[in-house]
XYZ file of C-alpha atoms in Angstrom:
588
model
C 25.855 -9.808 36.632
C 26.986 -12.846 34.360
C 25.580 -13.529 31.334
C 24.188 -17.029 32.809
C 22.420 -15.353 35.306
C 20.712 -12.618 33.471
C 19.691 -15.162 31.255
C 18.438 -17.301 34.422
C 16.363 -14.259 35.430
C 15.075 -13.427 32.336
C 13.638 -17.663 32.199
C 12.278 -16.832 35.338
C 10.296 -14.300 34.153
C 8.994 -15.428 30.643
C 5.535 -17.237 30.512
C 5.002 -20.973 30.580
C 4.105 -20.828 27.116
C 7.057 -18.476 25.721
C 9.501 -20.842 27.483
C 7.754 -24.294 25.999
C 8.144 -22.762 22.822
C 11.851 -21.663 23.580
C 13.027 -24.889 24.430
C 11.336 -26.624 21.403
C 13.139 -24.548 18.966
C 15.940 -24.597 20.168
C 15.586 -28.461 21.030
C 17.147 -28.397 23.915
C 16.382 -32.068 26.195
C 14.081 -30.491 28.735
C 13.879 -34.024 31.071
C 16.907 -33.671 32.512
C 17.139 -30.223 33.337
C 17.076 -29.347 37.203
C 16.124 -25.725 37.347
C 16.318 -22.264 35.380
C 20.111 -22.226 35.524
C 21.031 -25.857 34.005
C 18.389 -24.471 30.988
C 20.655 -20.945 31.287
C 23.784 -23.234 30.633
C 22.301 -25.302 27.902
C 21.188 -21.952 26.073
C 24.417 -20.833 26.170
C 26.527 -23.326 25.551
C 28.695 -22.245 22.030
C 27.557 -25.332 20.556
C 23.661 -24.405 21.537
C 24.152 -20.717 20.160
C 25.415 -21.881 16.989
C 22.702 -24.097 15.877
C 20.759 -21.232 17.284
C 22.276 -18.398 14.699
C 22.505 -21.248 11.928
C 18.649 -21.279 12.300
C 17.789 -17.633 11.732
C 15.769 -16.484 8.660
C 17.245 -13.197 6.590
C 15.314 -10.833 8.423
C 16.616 -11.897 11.664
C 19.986 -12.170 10.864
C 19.689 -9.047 9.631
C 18.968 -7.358 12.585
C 21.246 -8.972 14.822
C 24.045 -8.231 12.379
C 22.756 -4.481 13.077
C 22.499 -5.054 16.687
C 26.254 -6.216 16.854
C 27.045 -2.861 15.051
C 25.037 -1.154 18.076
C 22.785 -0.048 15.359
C 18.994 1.132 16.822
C 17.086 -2.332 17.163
C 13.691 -2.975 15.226
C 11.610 -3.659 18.254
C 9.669 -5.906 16.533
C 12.487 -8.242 14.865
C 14.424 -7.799 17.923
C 11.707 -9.446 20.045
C 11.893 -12.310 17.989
C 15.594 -12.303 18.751
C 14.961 -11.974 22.718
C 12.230 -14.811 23.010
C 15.359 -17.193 21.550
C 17.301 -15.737 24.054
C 20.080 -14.914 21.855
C 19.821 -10.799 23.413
C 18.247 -9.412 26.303
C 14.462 -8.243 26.417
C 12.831 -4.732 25.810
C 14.009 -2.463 25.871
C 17.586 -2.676 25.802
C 17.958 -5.998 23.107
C 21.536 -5.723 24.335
C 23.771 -8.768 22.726
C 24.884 -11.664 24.983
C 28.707 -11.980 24.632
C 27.828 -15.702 23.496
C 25.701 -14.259 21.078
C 28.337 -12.136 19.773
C 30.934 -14.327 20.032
C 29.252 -16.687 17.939
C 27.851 -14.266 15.169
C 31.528 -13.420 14.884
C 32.883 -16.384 13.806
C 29.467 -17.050 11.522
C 30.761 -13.618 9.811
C 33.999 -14.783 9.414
C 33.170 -17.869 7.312
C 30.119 -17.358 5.762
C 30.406 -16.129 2.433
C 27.281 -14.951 2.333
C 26.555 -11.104 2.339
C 23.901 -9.981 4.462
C 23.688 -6.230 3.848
C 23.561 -7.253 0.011
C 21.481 -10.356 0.381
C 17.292 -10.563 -0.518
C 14.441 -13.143 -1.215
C 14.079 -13.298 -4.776
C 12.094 -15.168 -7.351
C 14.691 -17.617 -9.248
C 12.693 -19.636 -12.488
C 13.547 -23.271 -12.087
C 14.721 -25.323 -14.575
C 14.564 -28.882 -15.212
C 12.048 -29.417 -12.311
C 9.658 -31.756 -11.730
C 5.927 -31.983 -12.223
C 4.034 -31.303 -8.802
C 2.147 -34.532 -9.483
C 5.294 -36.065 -9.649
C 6.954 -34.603 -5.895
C 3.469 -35.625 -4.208
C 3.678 -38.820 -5.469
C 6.996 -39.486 -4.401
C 6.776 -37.700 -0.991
C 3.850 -40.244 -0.572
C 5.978 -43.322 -0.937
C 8.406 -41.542 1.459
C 5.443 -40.753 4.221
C 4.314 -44.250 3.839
C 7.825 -45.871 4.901
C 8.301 -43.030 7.349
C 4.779 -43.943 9.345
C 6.109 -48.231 8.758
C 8.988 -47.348 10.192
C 8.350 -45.602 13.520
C 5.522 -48.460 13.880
C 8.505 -50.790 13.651
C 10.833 -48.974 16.036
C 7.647 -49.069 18.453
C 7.020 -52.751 18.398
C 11.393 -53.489 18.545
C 11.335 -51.161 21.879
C 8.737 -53.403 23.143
C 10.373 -56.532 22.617
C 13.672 -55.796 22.828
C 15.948 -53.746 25.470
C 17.850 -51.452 23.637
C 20.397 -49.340 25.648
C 21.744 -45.614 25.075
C 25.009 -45.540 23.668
C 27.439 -42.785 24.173
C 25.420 -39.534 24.530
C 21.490 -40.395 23.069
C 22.706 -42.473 20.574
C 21.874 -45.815 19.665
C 24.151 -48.806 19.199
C 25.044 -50.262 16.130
C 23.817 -53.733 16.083
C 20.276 -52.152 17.345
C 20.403 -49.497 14.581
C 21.827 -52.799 11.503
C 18.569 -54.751 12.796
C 15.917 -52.280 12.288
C 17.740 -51.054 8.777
C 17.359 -54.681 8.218
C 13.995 -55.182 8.468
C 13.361 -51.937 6.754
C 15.187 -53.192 3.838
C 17.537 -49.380 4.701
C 20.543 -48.049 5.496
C 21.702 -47.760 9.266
C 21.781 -44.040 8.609
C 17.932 -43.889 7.552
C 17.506 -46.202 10.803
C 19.068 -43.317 13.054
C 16.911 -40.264 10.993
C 13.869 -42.396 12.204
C 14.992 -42.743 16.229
C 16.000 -39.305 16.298
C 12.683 -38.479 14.290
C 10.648 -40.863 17.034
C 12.287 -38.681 19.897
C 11.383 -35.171 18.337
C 7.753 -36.585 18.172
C 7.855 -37.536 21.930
C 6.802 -40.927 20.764
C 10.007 -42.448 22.582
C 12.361 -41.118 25.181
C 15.542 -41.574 27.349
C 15.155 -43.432 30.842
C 18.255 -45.203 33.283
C 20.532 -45.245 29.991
C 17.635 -46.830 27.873
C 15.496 -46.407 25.127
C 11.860 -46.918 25.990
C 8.331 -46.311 24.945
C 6.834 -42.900 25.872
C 3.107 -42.464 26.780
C 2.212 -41.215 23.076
C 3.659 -44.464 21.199
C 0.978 -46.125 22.822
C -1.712 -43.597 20.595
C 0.342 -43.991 17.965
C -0.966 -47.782 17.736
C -4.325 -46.922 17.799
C -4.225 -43.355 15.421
C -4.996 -43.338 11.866
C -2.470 -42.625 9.283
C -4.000 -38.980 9.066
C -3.699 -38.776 12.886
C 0.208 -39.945 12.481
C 1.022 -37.786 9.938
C -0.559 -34.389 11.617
C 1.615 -35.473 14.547
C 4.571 -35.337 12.776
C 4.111 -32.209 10.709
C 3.155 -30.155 13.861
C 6.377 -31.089 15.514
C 8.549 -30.502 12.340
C 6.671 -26.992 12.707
C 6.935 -26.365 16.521
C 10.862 -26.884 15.977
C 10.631 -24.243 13.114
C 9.136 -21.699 15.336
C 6.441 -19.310 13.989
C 8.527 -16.393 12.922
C 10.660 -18.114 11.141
C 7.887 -19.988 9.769
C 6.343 -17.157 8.525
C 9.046 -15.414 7.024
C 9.927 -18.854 4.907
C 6.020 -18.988 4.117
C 5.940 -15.063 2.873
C 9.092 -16.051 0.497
C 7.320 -19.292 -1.112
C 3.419 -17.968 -1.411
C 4.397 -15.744 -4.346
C 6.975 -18.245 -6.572
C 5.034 -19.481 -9.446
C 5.182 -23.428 -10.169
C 6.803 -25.715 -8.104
C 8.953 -24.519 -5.466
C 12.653 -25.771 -4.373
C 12.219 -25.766 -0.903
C 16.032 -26.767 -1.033
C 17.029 -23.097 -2.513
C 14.624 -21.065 -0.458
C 15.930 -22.696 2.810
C 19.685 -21.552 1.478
C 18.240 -18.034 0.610
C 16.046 -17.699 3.792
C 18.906 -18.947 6.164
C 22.169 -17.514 5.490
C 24.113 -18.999 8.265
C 22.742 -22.544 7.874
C 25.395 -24.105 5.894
C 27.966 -22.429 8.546
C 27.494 -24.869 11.245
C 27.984 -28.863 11.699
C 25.025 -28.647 14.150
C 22.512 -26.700 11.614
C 19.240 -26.549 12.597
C 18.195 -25.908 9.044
C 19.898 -28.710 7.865
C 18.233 -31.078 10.477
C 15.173 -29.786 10.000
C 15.512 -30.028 6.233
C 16.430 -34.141 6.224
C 13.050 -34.431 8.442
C 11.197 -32.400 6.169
C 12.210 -35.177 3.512
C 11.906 -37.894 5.689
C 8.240 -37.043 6.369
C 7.218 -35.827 2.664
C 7.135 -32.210 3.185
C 9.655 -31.845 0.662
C 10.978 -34.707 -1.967
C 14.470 -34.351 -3.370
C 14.448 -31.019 -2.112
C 10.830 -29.997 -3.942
C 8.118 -28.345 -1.874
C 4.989 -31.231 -1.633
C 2.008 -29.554 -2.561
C 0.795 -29.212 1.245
C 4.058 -27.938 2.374
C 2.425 -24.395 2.239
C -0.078 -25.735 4.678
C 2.266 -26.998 7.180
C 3.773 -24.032 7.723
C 0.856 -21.993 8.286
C -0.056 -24.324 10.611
C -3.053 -25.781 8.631
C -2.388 -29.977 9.752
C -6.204 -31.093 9.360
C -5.627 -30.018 5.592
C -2.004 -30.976 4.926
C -2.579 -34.303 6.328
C -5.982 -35.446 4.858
C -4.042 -34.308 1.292
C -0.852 -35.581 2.052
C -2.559 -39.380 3.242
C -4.371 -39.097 -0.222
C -1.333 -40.173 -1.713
C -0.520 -42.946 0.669
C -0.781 -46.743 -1.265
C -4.488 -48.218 -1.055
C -4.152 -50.331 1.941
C -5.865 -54.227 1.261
C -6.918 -57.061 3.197
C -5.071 -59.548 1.489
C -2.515 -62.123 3.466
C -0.516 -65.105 2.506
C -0.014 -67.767 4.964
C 2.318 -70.000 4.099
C 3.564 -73.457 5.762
C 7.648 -72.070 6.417
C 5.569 -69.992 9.120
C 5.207 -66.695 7.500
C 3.138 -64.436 6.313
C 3.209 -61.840 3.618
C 1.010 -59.482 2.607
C 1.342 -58.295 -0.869
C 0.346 -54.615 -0.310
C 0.009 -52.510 2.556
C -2.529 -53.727 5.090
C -5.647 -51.361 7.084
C -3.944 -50.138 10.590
C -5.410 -51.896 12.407
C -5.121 -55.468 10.919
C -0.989 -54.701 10.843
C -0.832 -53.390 14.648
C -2.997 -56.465 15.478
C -0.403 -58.695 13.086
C 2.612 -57.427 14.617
C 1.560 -58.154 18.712
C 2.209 -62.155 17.136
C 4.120 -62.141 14.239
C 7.911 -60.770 13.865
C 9.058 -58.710 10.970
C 11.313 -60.086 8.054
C 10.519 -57.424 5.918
C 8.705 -54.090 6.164
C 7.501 -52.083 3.046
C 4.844 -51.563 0.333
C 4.696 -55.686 0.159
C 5.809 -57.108 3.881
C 6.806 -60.183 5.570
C 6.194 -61.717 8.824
C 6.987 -64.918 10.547
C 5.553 -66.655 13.028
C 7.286 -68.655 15.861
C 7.017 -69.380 19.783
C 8.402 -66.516 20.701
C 6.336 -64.425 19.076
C 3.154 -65.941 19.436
C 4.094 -65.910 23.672
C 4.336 -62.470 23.000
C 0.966 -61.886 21.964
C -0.808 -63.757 24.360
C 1.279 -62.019 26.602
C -0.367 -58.830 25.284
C -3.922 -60.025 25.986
C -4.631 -62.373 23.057
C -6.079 -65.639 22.618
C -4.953 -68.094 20.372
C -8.254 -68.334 18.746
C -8.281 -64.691 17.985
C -5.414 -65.048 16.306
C -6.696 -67.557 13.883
C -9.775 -65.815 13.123
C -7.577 -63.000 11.536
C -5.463 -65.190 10.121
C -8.001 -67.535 8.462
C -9.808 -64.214 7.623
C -7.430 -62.031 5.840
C -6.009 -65.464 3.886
C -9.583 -66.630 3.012
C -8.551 -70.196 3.582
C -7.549 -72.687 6.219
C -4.400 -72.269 7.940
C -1.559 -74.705 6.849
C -1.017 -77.487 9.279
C 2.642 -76.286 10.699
C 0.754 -72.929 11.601
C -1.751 -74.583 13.429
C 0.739 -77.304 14.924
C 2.224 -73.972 16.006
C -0.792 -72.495 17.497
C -1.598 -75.240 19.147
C 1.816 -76.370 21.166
C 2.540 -71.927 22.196
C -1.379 -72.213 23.391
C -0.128 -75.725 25.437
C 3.220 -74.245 26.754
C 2.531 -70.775 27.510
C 3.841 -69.741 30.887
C 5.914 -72.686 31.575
C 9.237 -70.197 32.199
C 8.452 -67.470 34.198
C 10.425 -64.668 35.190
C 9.338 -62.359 38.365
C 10.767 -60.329 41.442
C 11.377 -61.904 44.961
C 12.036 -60.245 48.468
C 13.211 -57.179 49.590
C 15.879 -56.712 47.490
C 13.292 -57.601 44.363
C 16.227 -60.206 43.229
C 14.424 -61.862 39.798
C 13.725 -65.723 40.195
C 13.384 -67.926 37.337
C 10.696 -71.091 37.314
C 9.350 -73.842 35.487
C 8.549 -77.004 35.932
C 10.978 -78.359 33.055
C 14.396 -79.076 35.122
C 16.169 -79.779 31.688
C 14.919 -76.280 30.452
C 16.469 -74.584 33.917
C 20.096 -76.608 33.671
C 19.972 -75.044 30.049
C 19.625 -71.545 30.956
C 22.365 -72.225 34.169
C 24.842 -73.321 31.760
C 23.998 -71.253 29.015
C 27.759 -69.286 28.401
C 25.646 -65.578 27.124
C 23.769 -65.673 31.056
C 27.116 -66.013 32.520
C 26.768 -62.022 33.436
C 23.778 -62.852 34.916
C 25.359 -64.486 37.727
C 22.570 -67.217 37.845
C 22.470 -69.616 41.086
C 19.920 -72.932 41.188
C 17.903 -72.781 44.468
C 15.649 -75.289 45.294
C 14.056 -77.283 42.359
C 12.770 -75.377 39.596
C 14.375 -72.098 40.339
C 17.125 -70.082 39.529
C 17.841 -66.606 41.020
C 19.828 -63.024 39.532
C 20.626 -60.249 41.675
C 19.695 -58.310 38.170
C 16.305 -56.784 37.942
C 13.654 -59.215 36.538
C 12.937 -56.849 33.697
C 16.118 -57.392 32.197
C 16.391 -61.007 33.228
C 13.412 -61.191 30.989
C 14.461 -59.797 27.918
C 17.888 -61.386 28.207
C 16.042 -64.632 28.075
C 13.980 -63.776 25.086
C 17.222 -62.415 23.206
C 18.652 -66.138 23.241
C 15.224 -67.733 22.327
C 13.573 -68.625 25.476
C 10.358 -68.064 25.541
C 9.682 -66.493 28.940
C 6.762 -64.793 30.338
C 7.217 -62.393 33.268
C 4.690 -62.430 36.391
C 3.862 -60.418 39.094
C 3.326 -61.713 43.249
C 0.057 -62.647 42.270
C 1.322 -64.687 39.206
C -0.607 -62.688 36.442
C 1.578 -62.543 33.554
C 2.584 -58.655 33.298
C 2.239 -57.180 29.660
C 5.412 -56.728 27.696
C 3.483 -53.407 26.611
C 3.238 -52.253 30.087
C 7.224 -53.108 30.808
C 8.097 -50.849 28.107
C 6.753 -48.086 29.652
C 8.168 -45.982 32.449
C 7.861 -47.616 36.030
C 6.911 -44.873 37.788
C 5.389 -41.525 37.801
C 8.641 -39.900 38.399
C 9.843 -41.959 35.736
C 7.411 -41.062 32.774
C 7.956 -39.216 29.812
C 7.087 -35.819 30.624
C 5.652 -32.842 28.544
C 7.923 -29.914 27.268
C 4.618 -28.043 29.619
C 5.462 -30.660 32.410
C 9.363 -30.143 32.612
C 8.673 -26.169 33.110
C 6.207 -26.814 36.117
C 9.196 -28.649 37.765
C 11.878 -26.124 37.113
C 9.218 -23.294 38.568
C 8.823 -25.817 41.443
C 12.354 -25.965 42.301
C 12.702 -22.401 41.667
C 10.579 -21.913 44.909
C 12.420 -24.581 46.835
C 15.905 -22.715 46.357
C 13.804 -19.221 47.506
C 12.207 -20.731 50.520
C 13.673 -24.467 51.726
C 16.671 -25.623 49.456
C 18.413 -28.512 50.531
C 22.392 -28.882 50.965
C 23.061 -30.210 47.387
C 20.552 -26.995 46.102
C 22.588 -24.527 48.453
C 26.254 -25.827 46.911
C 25.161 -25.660 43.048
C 24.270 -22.006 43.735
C 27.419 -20.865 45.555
C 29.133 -23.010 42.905
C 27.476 -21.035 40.259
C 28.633 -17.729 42.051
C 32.157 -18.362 42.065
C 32.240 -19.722 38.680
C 30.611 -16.417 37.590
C 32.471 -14.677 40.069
C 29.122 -12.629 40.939
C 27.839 -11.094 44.107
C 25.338 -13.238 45.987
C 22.817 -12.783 49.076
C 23.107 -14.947 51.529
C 21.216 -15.633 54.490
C 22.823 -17.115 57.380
C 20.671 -18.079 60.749
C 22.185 -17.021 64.031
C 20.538 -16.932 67.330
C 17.441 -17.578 65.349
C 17.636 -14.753 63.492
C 18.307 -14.448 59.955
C 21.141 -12.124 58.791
C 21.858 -11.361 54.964
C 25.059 -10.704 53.656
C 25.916 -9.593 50.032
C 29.016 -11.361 49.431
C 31.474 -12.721 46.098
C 32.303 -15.964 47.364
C 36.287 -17.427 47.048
C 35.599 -20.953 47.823
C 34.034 -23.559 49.287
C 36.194 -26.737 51.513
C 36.005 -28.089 54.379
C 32.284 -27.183 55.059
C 33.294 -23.898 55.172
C 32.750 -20.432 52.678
C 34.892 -17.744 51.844
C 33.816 -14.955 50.218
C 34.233 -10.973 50.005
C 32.489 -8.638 51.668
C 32.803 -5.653 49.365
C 30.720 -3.513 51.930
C 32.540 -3.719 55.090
C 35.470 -4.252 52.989
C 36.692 -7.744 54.777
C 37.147 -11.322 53.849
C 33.736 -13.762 55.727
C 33.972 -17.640 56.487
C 30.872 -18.754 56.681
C 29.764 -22.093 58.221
C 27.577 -24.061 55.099
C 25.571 -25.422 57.540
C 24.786 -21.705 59.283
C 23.592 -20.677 55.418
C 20.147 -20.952 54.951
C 19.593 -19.093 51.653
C 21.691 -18.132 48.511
C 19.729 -15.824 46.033
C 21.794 -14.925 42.794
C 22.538 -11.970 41.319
């Protein structure tokens, strides 16, 4: 049997909790996956195995350095080793060739020797005060928390596509940097940090909102920050965890998490797709560590203590004040940080200029469309405004208030007919011969029907934010003509569609498992003979015939024509097979 299908059979057989746990550290994208053998391939891909090894702690590394030398395995070490799926289960803990093949080359280049190699107690010099590393790691929680709040409200307004494989484009990476007053690389860190979390996710070849950004609105900043910690953790795994956690407890003063990470994991500098060295730039990006030092509640974190870590680690956040400047150029700024929930409620009206410990926000039609398009009322809005600037409102802000209040809804947006082809209305013909000649829609391929309409083969959803990139400020409706909340259009359409649970993705892949035992379809019945010859394994199949099944055990050639040829090792003779005569395929 091939190594991809042993390690199918052994997914099959692991718990639902084992494999969630599996596929979060090894962060492998569990969405897309279509059943046990697509997470078999992704497990062990070269690329996958590497980051895999480049993660092990000492003690693991250790072992499978023995278990390559067909040394006697440490059952309990090698476990650890089997639940990554890097060897085969109890009580063989025989090494995949991938495995091996992988370790190899580690050996080759790493300069690090493992039979010589311990955990040991190195007195730092020149370091830090720990007052100093929480205060700093603060600062860097602070703008880590601003920052995923900011990505959150640009996914909302804003249709950002996927670029090359999960990436994000340039332009959509420079205008968040921007407003973060950051580089485009610290922009990236905070999408890729955003996806770990689950708080966004991949759907149709864009970037949208998953069901958790939504909570992350409403949490407090302890609530945030144990949300982030727990998934830096899950990715760590616990025995790995642990084995960092027994080599910290006993260091005296502060603690370079930087060095223990290079003593703990001697393969992680061996690898362009580290684990370790990913996990390591999140651990600064969310103030575990700060320029490399261990934060005071880093301990905590990785013995899973989050109520703790983050109550301590928030105590260090900025005092938050409700203090705002209104001015008459139409924005706002707010000299410190402001409470939650007076920012989330600022930023459904108000764009961002500038995000940080002081922050500014301007106002225009656009904007303030968007928030009535939320739910708001205009009056609402200058409550909180009037409130937090504990003075009236300068005339162009009201003038502003005022005419959005007046013109809201005038260009709408929605889906017509069948075919759900987006129309565009109003009641302003001048406004609609704009948007017609407008050279940027051109793409659109916009056509005037009768008077006051335009039509787009495009979906309306895009339509809409097309129109909203160029400065139109249009509201999208549904048949009923209720406007539709641009915080409902950034999430998922469908339930098919939503951003599924790690826990979720395995009940589909067991689903499909019983499909392909009991009902698979033509596609299903293909990928598996596929997958035989590729492996060039033996594979039952059941064929009906006078309405009776018959199995044969068979190594299949190839497939054309409709038609299988494979080996039949038994009766010593070569079978075609009608596909549409096969019923069944079980592997292995």
């Amino acid at each position: 049997m091939s190594e991809l299908l042993k390690v199918a059979a052994a997914l099959r057989g692991m718990g639902d909790e084992k494999l969630q746990r599996l596929i979060i550290e090894r962060m492998i994208p569990s969405g897309q996956l279509v059943d046990f053998f697509d997470l078999a391939e992704a497990l062990t891909k070269p690329t996958s195995v590497s980051a895999a090894l480049s993660g092990l702690p000492l003690g693991q590394a250790k072992e499978l350095r023995g278990l390559c030398a067909g040394e006697k395995p440490n059952q309990k070490i090698a476990a650890h080793l089997a639940d990554q799926m890097l060897i085969s289960g109890s009580p063989e803990f025989s090494v995949f060739p991938s495995t091996l093949e992988a370790f190899s080359e580690f050996s080759k280049k790493s300069s690090v020797s493992l039979s010589t190699l311990s955990i040991t107690t190195l007195e730092e010099t020149g370091s830090p005060s720990q007052k100093d590393i929480d205060r700093d790691a603060g600062v860097e929680v602070f703008e880590t928390m601003q920052a995923i709040t900011e990505l959150i409200f640009d996914l909302e307004h804003r249709f950002v596509r996927e670029v090359g494989r999960k990436n994000v484009g340039l332009p959509d990476l420079r205008r968040l940097a921007t407003h973060l007053k950051k580089t485009t690389d610290f922009a990236k860190q905070i999408y890729e940090l955003a996806n770990l979390a689950n708080l966004i996710t991949l759907q149709s070849q864009r970037w949208q909102l998953s069901a958790d950004s939504e909570n992350w609105l409403s949490w407090t900043p302890v609530q945030r920050y144990r949300h982030l910690i727990k998934t830096w953790r899950e990715i760590l795994g616990d025995s790995s965890a642990n084995e960092l956690s027994d080599s910290v407890k006993s260091l005296p003063g502060v603690v370079s998490l930087e060095r223990q990470l290079k003593l703990n994991y001697p393969f992680a500098d061996s690898s362009v797709s580290s684990k370790i060295s990913r996990l390591a730039q999140q651990a600064e990006l969310i103030g575990i560590s700060s320029a490399g030092w261990l934060c005071s509640w880093g301990a905590l974190v990785l013995n899973q203590k989050f109520d703790a870590a983050s109550k301590e680690a928030v105590s260090f956040l900025p005092a938050p004040a409700r203090k705002l400047i209104c001015q008459a150029d139409l924005t706002l700024i707010a000299p410190g940080p402001l409470p939650t929930e007076d920012e989330i409620f600022i930023r459904r009206f108000a764009d961002t200029e500038q995000i940080g410990l002081a922050s500014t926000y301007r106002l225009s039609a656009l904007s303030i469309s968007h928030g009535l398009e939320t739910g708001l009322k205009v009056s609402e809005i200058r409550r909180l405004l009037v409130d937090l600037a504990e003075k009236d409102l300068p005339q162009p802000i009201e003038y502003l208030l005022n005419e959005s209040e007046a013109r809201f809804g005038r260009l709408q947006v929605f889906a017509e007919g069948p075919d759900e082809r987006s129309i565009i209305k109003s009641e302003d013909r001048v406004l609609l011969t704009e948007i017609l000649n407008e050279v940027k829609l051109k793409p659109f391929a916009l056509v005037q029907l009768e008077e006051g309409q335009l039509a787009s083969r495009f979906e309306s959803e895009i339509i809409y934010f097309a129109l909203r990139e160029l400065g139109f400020v249009a509201v999208r409706v549904d048949s009923k003509g209720k406007v539709i909340s641009p915080m409902s259009i950034a999430q998922p359409k469908s339930t098919s569609e939503q951003q599924s649970s790690v826990m979720n993705d395995i009940k589909r892949l067991r689903a499909q498992d019983e499909v392909l035992g009991s009902s698979p379809n033509d596609d299903d019945l293909q990928r598996q003979i596929q997958l035989a010859i590729k492996n060039k394994t033996t594979a039952t199949f059941t064929v009906l015939s006078s309405d009776k099944e018959i199995d044969f055990l068979l190594e299949p050639i190839g497939l054309a024509n409709g038609r299988l040829r494979a080996k039949d090792k038994k009766a010593d003779i070569e079978r075609t097979l009608p596909l549409s005569s096969i019923i069944r395929v079980t592997l292995g």
